[in-house]
CSV table of C-alpha atoms and ligand atoms in Angstrom, one decimal:
chain,number,residue,atom,x,y,z
G,13,UNK,CA,-13.6,9.6,-34.8
G,14,UNK,CA,-10.9,8.9,-32.2
G,15,UNK,CA,-11.3,7.7,-28.7
G,16,UNK,CA,-11.1,10.3,-26.0
G,17,UNK,CA,-10.3,10.3,-22.3
G,18,UNK,CA,-13.6,10.3,-20.4
G,19,UNK,CA,-14.3,12.9,-17.8
G,20,UNK,CA,-14.7,11.8,-14.2
G,21,UNK,CA,-18.0,12.5,-12.5
G,22,UNK,CA,-16.2,13.3,-9.2
G,23,UNK,CA,-13.1,15.3,-8.1
G,24,UNK,CA,-9.7,13.6,-7.8
G,25,UNK,CA,-9.8,14.0,-4.1
G,26,UNK,CA,-13.4,12.7,-3.7
G,27,UNK,CA,-12.3,9.1,-3.0
G,28,UNK,CA,-9.9,9.9,-0.2
G,29,UNK,CA,-8.7,8.3,2.0
G,30,UNK,CA,-9.3,5.1,0.0
G,31,UNK,CA,-7.7,6.5,-3.1
G,32,UNK,CA,-5.6,9.6,-2.8
G,33,UNK,CA,-6.0,12.6,-5.1
G,34,UNK,CA,-2.5,12.4,-6.6
G,35,UNK,CA,-2.9,8.8,-7.5
G,36,UNK,CA,-6.3,9.5,-9.2
G,37,UNK,CA,-4.9,12.4,-11.1
G,38,UNK,CA,-1.8,10.6,-12.4
G,39,UNK,CA,-3.8,7.5,-13.1
G,40,UNK,CA,-6.5,9.3,-15.1
G,41,UNK,CA,-4.5,12.1,-16.8
G,42,UNK,CA,-1.3,10.2,-17.5
G,43,UNK,CA,-1.9,6.4,-17.5
G,44,UNK,CA,-5.4,6.4,-19.0
G,45,UNK,CA,-4.5,9.1,-21.5
G,46,UNK,CA,-1.6,7.1,-22.7
G,47,UNK,CA,-3.8,4.1,-23.4
G,48,UNK,CA,-6.2,6.3,-25.3
G,49,UNK,CA,-3.5,7.9,-27.4
G,50,UNK,CA,-1.7,4.5,-28.1
G,51,UNK,CA,-5.0,2.9,-29.0
G,52,UNK,CA,-5.9,5.6,-31.5
G,53,UNK,CA,-2.4,5.3,-33.1
G,54,UNK,CA,-2.8,1.5,-33.2
G,55,UNK,CA,-6.1,1.5,-35.0
G,56,UNK,CA,-5.6,4.5,-37.3
G,57,UNK,CA,-6.0,3.3,-40.9
G,58,UNK,CA,-7.0,-0.2,-39.9
G,59,UNK,CA,-10.3,-2.1,-40.1
G,60,UNK,CA,-10.8,-1.4,-36.4
G,61,UNK,CA,-11.0,2.4,-36.9
G,62,UNK,CA,-14.6,3.4,-36.2
G,63,UNK,CA,-15.5,0.2,-34.3
G,64,UNK,CA,-16.9,0.4,-30.8
G,65,UNK,CA,-14.6,-0.1,-27.8
G,66,UNK,CA,-16.5,-3.3,-26.9
G,67,UNK,CA,-16.1,-4.6,-30.4
G,68,UNK,CA,-12.4,-3.9,-30.3
G,69,UNK,CA,-12.1,-6.1,-27.2
G,70,UNK,CA,-13.8,-8.9,-28.9
G,71,UNK,CA,-12.1,-8.8,-32.3
G,72,UNK,CA,-8.9,-6.8,-32.1
G,73,UNK,CA,-6.8,-8.5,-29.5
G,74,UNK,CA,-4.7,-10.6,-31.9
G,75,UNK,CA,-2.7,-7.3,-32.3
G,76,UNK,CA,-0.6,-6.7,-29.1
G,77,UNK,CA,-0.9,-2.8,-29.3
G,78,UNK,CA,-4.7,-3.1,-29.6
G,79,UNK,CA,-4.9,-5.7,-26.9
G,80,UNK,CA,-2.9,-3.7,-24.4
G,81,UNK,CA,-4.1,-0.2,-25.1
G,82,UNK,CA,-7.7,-1.1,-26.1
G,83,UNK,CA,-7.9,-3.1,-22.9
G,84,UNK,CA,-6.4,-0.2,-21.0
G,85,UNK,CA,-8.9,2.2,-22.3
G,86,UNK,CA,-11.9,-0.1,-21.8
G,87,UNK,CA,-10.9,-1.2,-18.3
G,88,UNK,CA,-10.1,2.2,-17.0
G,89,UNK,CA,-13.3,3.8,-18.5
G,90,UNK,CA,-15.3,1.1,-16.6
G,91,UNK,CA,-13.3,1.4,-13.4
G,92,UNK,CA,-13.9,5.2,-13.0
G,93,UNK,CA,-17.6,4.6,-13.3
G,94,UNK,CA,-17.6,1.9,-10.6
G,95,UNK,CA,-16.1,4.2,-8.0
G,96,UNK,CA,-18.1,6.7,-6.0
G,97,UNK,CA,-17.4,8.7,-2.9
G,98,UNK,CA,-18.7,6.9,0.2
G,99,UNK,CA,-19.7,3.8,-1.8
G,100,UNK,CA,-23.0,2.1,-1.5
G,101,UNK,CA,-21.7,-0.6,0.8
G,102,UNK,CA,-23.6,-3.6,-0.5
G,103,UNK,CA,-24.9,-5.0,-3.8
G,104,UNK,CA,-28.5,-4.2,-4.8
G,105,UNK,CA,-31.2,-5.8,-6.9
G,106,UNK,CA,-30.4,-8.5,-9.4
G,107,UNK,CA,-26.7,-8.5,-8.6
G,108,UNK,CA,-27.5,-8.9,-4.9
G,109,UNK,CA,-29.7,-11.9,-5.8
G,110,UNK,CA,-27.0,-13.5,-8.1
G,111,UNK,CA,-24.3,-13.0,-5.5
G,112,UNK,CA,-26.5,-14.8,-3.0
G,113,UNK,CA,-26.5,-17.8,-5.4
G,114,UNK,CA,-22.7,-18.0,-5.4
G,115,UNK,CA,-22.4,-18.0,-1.6
G,116,UNK,CA,-23.5,-14.5,-0.5
G,117,UNK,CA,-21.7,-11.2,-0.1
G,118,UNK,CA,-19.1,-12.2,2.5
G,119,UNK,CA,-18.1,-15.2,0.3
G,120,UNK,CA,-18.0,-12.9,-2.7
G,121,UNK,CA,-15.8,-10.4,-0.9
G,122,UNK,CA,-13.4,-13.2,0.0
G,123,UNK,CA,-13.3,-14.6,-3.5
G,124,UNK,CA,-12.9,-11.2,-5.2
G,125,UNK,CA,-10.2,-10.1,-2.8
G,126,UNK,CA,-8.3,-13.3,-3.3
G,127,UNK,CA,-8.5,-12.9,-7.1
G,128,UNK,CA,-7.2,-9.4,-6.7
G,129,UNK,CA,-4.5,-10.2,-4.2
G,130,UNK,CA,-3.2,-13.3,-5.9
G,131,UNK,CA,-3.1,-11.9,-9.5
G,132,UNK,CA,0.7,-12.0,-10.0
G,133,UNK,CA,2.2,-8.8,-11.3
G,134,UNK,CA,-0.2,-6.4,-13.0
G,135,UNK,CA,-3.8,-7.1,-13.8
G,136,UNK,CA,-7.4,-6.9,-12.8
G,137,UNK,CA,-10.0,-8.7,-10.7
G,138,UNK,CA,-13.5,-9.0,-12.1
G,139,UNK,CA,-17.1,-9.8,-11.4
G,140,UNK,CA,-18.6,-10.9,-14.7
G,141,UNK,CA,-22.1,-11.6,-15.9
G,142,UNK,CA,-22.4,-14.9,-17.7
G,143,UNK,CA,-24.8,-15.4,-20.7
G,144,UNK,CA,-27.2,-17.3,-18.5
G,145,UNK,CA,-27.4,-14.3,-16.0
G,146,UNK,CA,-25.3,-15.9,-13.3
G,147,UNK,CA,-22.2,-14.0,-12.0
G,148,UNK,CA,-18.7,-15.2,-11.4
G,149,UNK,CA,-15.3,-13.9,-10.0
G,150,UNK,CA,-12.2,-14.0,-12.2
G,151,UNK,CA,-9.0,-12.1,-12.9
G,152,UNK,CA,-6.9,-11.2,-16.0
G,153,UNK,CA,-3.2,-10.3,-16.5
G,154,UNK,CA,-2.0,-6.9,-17.8
G,155,UNK,CA,-4.8,-5.0,-19.5
G,156,UNK,CA,-6.7,-8.1,-20.6
G,157,UNK,CA,-10.4,-8.4,-19.7
G,158,UNK,CA,-13.2,-11.0,-19.9
G,159,UNK,CA,-14.5,-9.7,-23.2
G,160,UNK,CA,-11.3,-10.8,-24.9
G,161,UNK,CA,-11.2,-14.2,-26.5
G,162,UNK,CA,-7.8,-14.7,-24.9
G,163,UNK,CA,-9.3,-14.5,-21.4
G,164,UNK,CA,-9.4,-17.7,-19.3
G,165,UNK,CA,-13.0,-16.9,-18.3
G,166,UNK,CA,-15.3,-15.1,-20.7
G,167,UNK,CA,-18.1,-12.8,-19.5
G,168,UNK,CA,-19.4,-9.3,-19.4
G,169,UNK,CA,-17.5,-7.2,-16.8
G,170,UNK,CA,-19.8,-5.6,-14.2
G,171,UNK,CA,-17.2,-4.9,-11.6
G,172,UNK,CA,-13.4,-4.5,-12.0
G,173,UNK,CA,-10.5,-3.6,-9.8
G,174,UNK,CA,-7.2,-2.3,-11.1
G,175,UNK,CA,-4.4,-4.0,-9.2
G,176,UNK,CA,-1.5,-2.5,-11.2
G,177,UNK,CA,1.0,-0.8,-8.8
G,178,UNK,CA,0.2,2.5,-10.5
G,179,UNK,CA,-3.3,2.3,-9.0
G,180,UNK,CA,-2.2,2.2,-5.4
G,181,UNK,CA,1.6,2.5,-4.9
G,182,UNK,CA,1.8,6.2,-3.7
G,183,UNK,CA,-0.6,5.5,-0.8
G,184,UNK,CA,-0.2,1.8,-0.1
G,185,UNK,CA,3.3,1.0,-1.5
G,186,UNK,CA,3.6,-2.8,-1.4
G,187,UNK,CA,0.4,-3.3,0.6
G,188,UNK,CA,-1.9,-4.4,-2.2
G,189,UNK,CA,-4.2,-6.3,0.3
G,190,UNK,CA,-4.9,-3.1,2.2
G,191,UNK,CA,-5.8,-1.3,-1.1
G,192,UNK,CA,-8.1,-4.3,-2.1
G,193,UNK,CA,-9.8,-4.2,1.3
G,194,UNK,CA,-10.3,-0.4,1.1
G,195,UNK,CA,-11.8,-0.7,-2.4
G,196,UNK,CA,-15.0,-2.0,-0.9
G,197,UNK,CA,-15.6,1.4,0.7
G,198,UNK,CA,-16.0,3.2,-2.7
G,199,UNK,CA,-17.8,0.7,-4.9
G,200,UNK,CA,-20.8,2.1,-6.8
G,201,UNK,CA,-23.1,-0.9,-6.5
G,202,UNK,CA,-25.9,1.0,-8.3
G,203,UNK,CA,-23.6,1.2,-11.3
G,204,UNK,CA,-22.8,-2.6,-11.0
G,205,UNK,CA,-26.6,-3.2,-11.0
G,206,UNK,CA,-27.0,-0.9,-14.1
G,207,UNK,CA,-24.3,-2.8,-16.0
G,208,UNK,CA,-25.9,-6.2,-15.0
G,209,UNK,CA,-29.3,-5.0,-16.3
G,210,UNK,CA,-27.9,-3.7,-19.6
N,314,LIG,FE1,-4.7,1.5,-14.1
């Protein structure tokens, strides 16, 4: 059973003006599809074939093609679910309570934005859940993520922001900070809470 490109639950133009339709379409149909195809090729006939996508993050990343494309598939699959037209503006429930413990929502926004803006080159900013239930902000290069043993900071991703240029260049060009600021308008905090409670 091969991995497949997940369908989006909203139209490509649903996140405008934060993320434009053309960027969404290319990002999903071209970039994400390529990660899926390359991951399937990389694991075909290996001991990783048939493993879950989460398991592949934890055990397959000693192989560069699996690390890059398995990470790419996992990260993007999560990312699409974390976006919603209109956004829900602020954290809810347990995530809201945990964010309070690390300084509150404004401090979180500042820390998360800094992680996203200062990640050199391509990568991701994350909010992760630690094993004790606390949350923390971190970032990873390329298509790495905090499930991977190679990550500086381990944890379960509950919010992620793609800061590769392919995620924003058509609309924002070199203005990554503007893209990062706008991201807060389309976050699906209900989904973040669902991931935290899993
Ligand atoms: Fe991407």
